[in-house]
GROMACS .gro file of C-alpha atoms in nm:
model
  119
    1GLN     CA    1  -0.275   3.995  -7.153
    2VAL     CA    2  -0.585   3.912  -7.355
    3GLU     CA    3  -0.914   4.098  -7.323
    4LEU     CA    4  -1.244   3.971  -7.461
    5VAL     CA    5  -1.542   4.208  -7.467
    6GLU     CA    6  -1.889   4.073  -7.546
    7SER     CA    7  -2.183   4.281  -7.664
    8GLY     CA    8  -2.533   4.233  -7.805
    9GLY     CA    9  -2.714   4.070  -7.515
   10GLY     CA   10  -3.056   4.178  -7.398
   11LEU     CA   11  -3.423   4.083  -7.368
   12VAL     CA   12  -3.589   3.898  -7.655
   13GLN     CA   13  -3.920   3.714  -7.696
   14PRO     CA   14  -3.934   3.339  -7.760
   15GLY     CA   15  -3.880   3.271  -8.128
   16GLY     CA   16  -3.680   3.589  -8.170
   17SER     CA   17  -3.319   3.648  -8.267
   18LEU     CA   18  -3.008   3.814  -8.129
   19ARG     CA   19  -2.657   3.862  -8.262
   20LEU     CA   20  -2.368   3.860  -8.015
   21SER     CA   21  -2.026   4.007  -8.088
   22CYS     CA   22  -1.689   3.960  -7.919
   23ALA     CA   23  -1.377   4.164  -7.988
   24ALA     CA   24  -1.039   4.035  -7.873
   25SER     CA   25  -0.741   4.256  -7.795
   26GLY     CA   26  -0.408   4.245  -7.616
   27SER     CA   27  -0.130   3.989  -7.645
   28ILE     CA   28  -0.270   3.792  -7.936
   29PHE     CA   29  -0.014   3.605  -8.142
   30SER     CA   30  -0.174   3.298  -8.295
   31ILE     CA   31  -0.539   3.216  -8.229
   32ASN     CA   32  -0.628   2.850  -8.248
   33ALA     CA   33  -1.001   2.910  -8.211
   34MET     CA   34  -1.272   3.137  -8.075
   35GLY     CA   35  -1.611   3.040  -7.944
   36TRP     CA   36  -1.905   3.093  -7.714
   37SER     CA   37  -2.011   2.939  -7.384
   38ARG     CA   38  -2.304   3.008  -7.155
   39GLN     CA   39  -2.409   2.957  -6.796
   40ALA     CA   40  -2.770   2.954  -6.679
   41PRO     CA   41  -2.861   3.009  -6.312
   42GLY     CA   42  -2.780   2.701  -6.106
   43LYS     CA   43  -2.617   2.520  -6.398
   44GLU     CA   44  -2.265   2.450  -6.516
   45ARG     CA   45  -2.106   2.638  -6.802
   46GLU     CA   46  -2.181   2.487  -7.141
   47LEU     CA   47  -1.967   2.520  -7.454
   48LEU     CA   48  -2.201   2.619  -7.737
   49ALA     CA   49  -1.997   2.685  -8.048
   50ARG     CA   50  -1.638   2.697  -8.165
   51ILE     CA   51  -1.462   2.809  -8.483
   52THR     CA   52  -1.097   2.720  -8.547
   53ASN     CA   53  -0.823   2.907  -8.728
   54THR     CA   54  -0.897   2.696  -9.035
   55GLY     CA   55  -1.266   2.782  -9.028
   56SER     CA   56  -1.396   2.452  -8.894
   57THR     CA   57  -1.700   2.483  -8.668
   58ASN     CA   58  -1.879   2.270  -8.413
   59TYR     CA   59  -2.191   2.318  -8.204
   60ALA     CA   60  -2.355   2.180  -7.896
   61GLY     CA   61  -2.660   1.969  -7.970
   62SER     CA   62  -2.883   2.212  -7.780
   63VAL     CA   63  -2.815   2.493  -8.029
   64LYS     CA   64  -2.728   2.311  -8.352
   65GLY     CA   65  -2.946   2.436  -8.636
   66ARG     CA   66  -3.046   2.752  -8.446
   67PHE     CA   67  -2.713   2.925  -8.371
   68THR     CA   68  -2.439   3.014  -8.617
   69ILE     CA   69  -2.083   3.116  -8.530
   70SER     CA   70  -1.873   3.329  -8.763
   71ARG     CA   71  -1.555   3.534  -8.745
   72ASP     CA   72  -1.365   3.831  -8.883
   73ASN     CA   73  -0.999   3.739  -8.841
   74ALA     CA   74  -0.874   4.082  -8.945
   75LYS     CA   75  -1.059   4.234  -8.649
   76ASN     CA   76  -1.009   3.942  -8.407
   77THR     CA   77  -1.385   3.934  -8.371
   78VAL     CA   78  -1.628   3.645  -8.340
   79TYR     CA   79  -2.007   3.652  -8.373
   80LEU     CA   80  -2.294   3.432  -8.263
   81GLN     CA   81  -2.620   3.460  -8.454
   82MET     CA   82  -2.898   3.316  -8.238
   83ASN     CA   83  -3.233   3.232  -8.399
   84SER     CA   84  -3.549   3.062  -8.274
   85LEU     CA   85  -3.460   3.149  -7.917
   86LYS     CA   86  -3.621   2.956  -7.633
   87PRO     CA   87  -3.669   3.046  -7.265
   88GLU     CA   88  -3.410   2.782  -7.175
   89ASP     CA   89  -3.153   2.982  -7.373
   90THR     CA   90  -3.161   3.243  -7.096
   91ALA     CA   91  -2.807   3.265  -6.960
   92VAL     CA   92  -2.493   3.471  -6.938
   93TYR     CA   93  -2.304   3.421  -7.263
   94TYR     CA   94  -1.924   3.420  -7.259
   95CYS     CA   95  -1.674   3.465  -7.538
   96ASN     CA   96  -1.377   3.225  -7.546
   97LEU     CA   97  -1.039   3.240  -7.715
   98TRP     CA   98  -0.784   2.961  -7.742
   99GLN     CA   99  -0.422   3.051  -7.812
  100ARG     CA  100  -0.096   2.860  -7.813
  101VAL     CA  101   0.164   3.022  -7.587
  102ASP     CA  102   0.503   2.859  -7.519
  103SER     CA  103   0.383   2.530  -7.669
  104ALA     CA  104   0.077   2.523  -7.442
  105ASP     CA  105  -0.285   2.586  -7.538
  106ARG     CA  106  -0.440   2.852  -7.316
  107THR     CA  107  -0.805   2.944  -7.273
  108TYR     CA  108  -0.933   3.297  -7.215
  109TRP     CA  109  -1.277   3.416  -7.104
  110GLY     CA  110  -1.474   3.735  -7.143
  111LYS     CA  111  -1.686   3.880  -6.862
  112GLY     CA  112  -2.013   3.780  -7.025
  113THR     CA  113  -2.332   3.937  -7.159
  114LEU     CA  114  -2.681   3.849  -7.034
  115VAL     CA  115  -2.941   3.708  -7.273
  116THR     CA  116  -3.298   3.682  -7.141
  117VAL     CA  117  -3.564   3.503  -7.347
  118SER     CA  118  -3.910   3.579  -7.213
  119SER     CA  119  -4.253   3.690  -7.329
   0.00000   0.00000   0.00000
């Protein structure tokens, strides 16, 4: 059993910043990667950022240059620093974890934290 708990969401003005955190716990053996996804009302979930066990990162084009993902492996924690926020960034943000179990890569999801960008 893997539990992912997000925190740091809230209301912010356009152009502002927020820092999201996600702590993983439970049956964690070997993490391949952690990351962040989001889902806006009426839209599909979108993968935003990912950081692998080797430290490699990638970003969706919609957030590249504005968002930064980082990690603390000792605490099984991942962060998302969000700068220059736009109204279209309003969404529920989800933490993801990818782990290899019995030779299969499995994906886990947190319950989400709401980010609202509005003046």
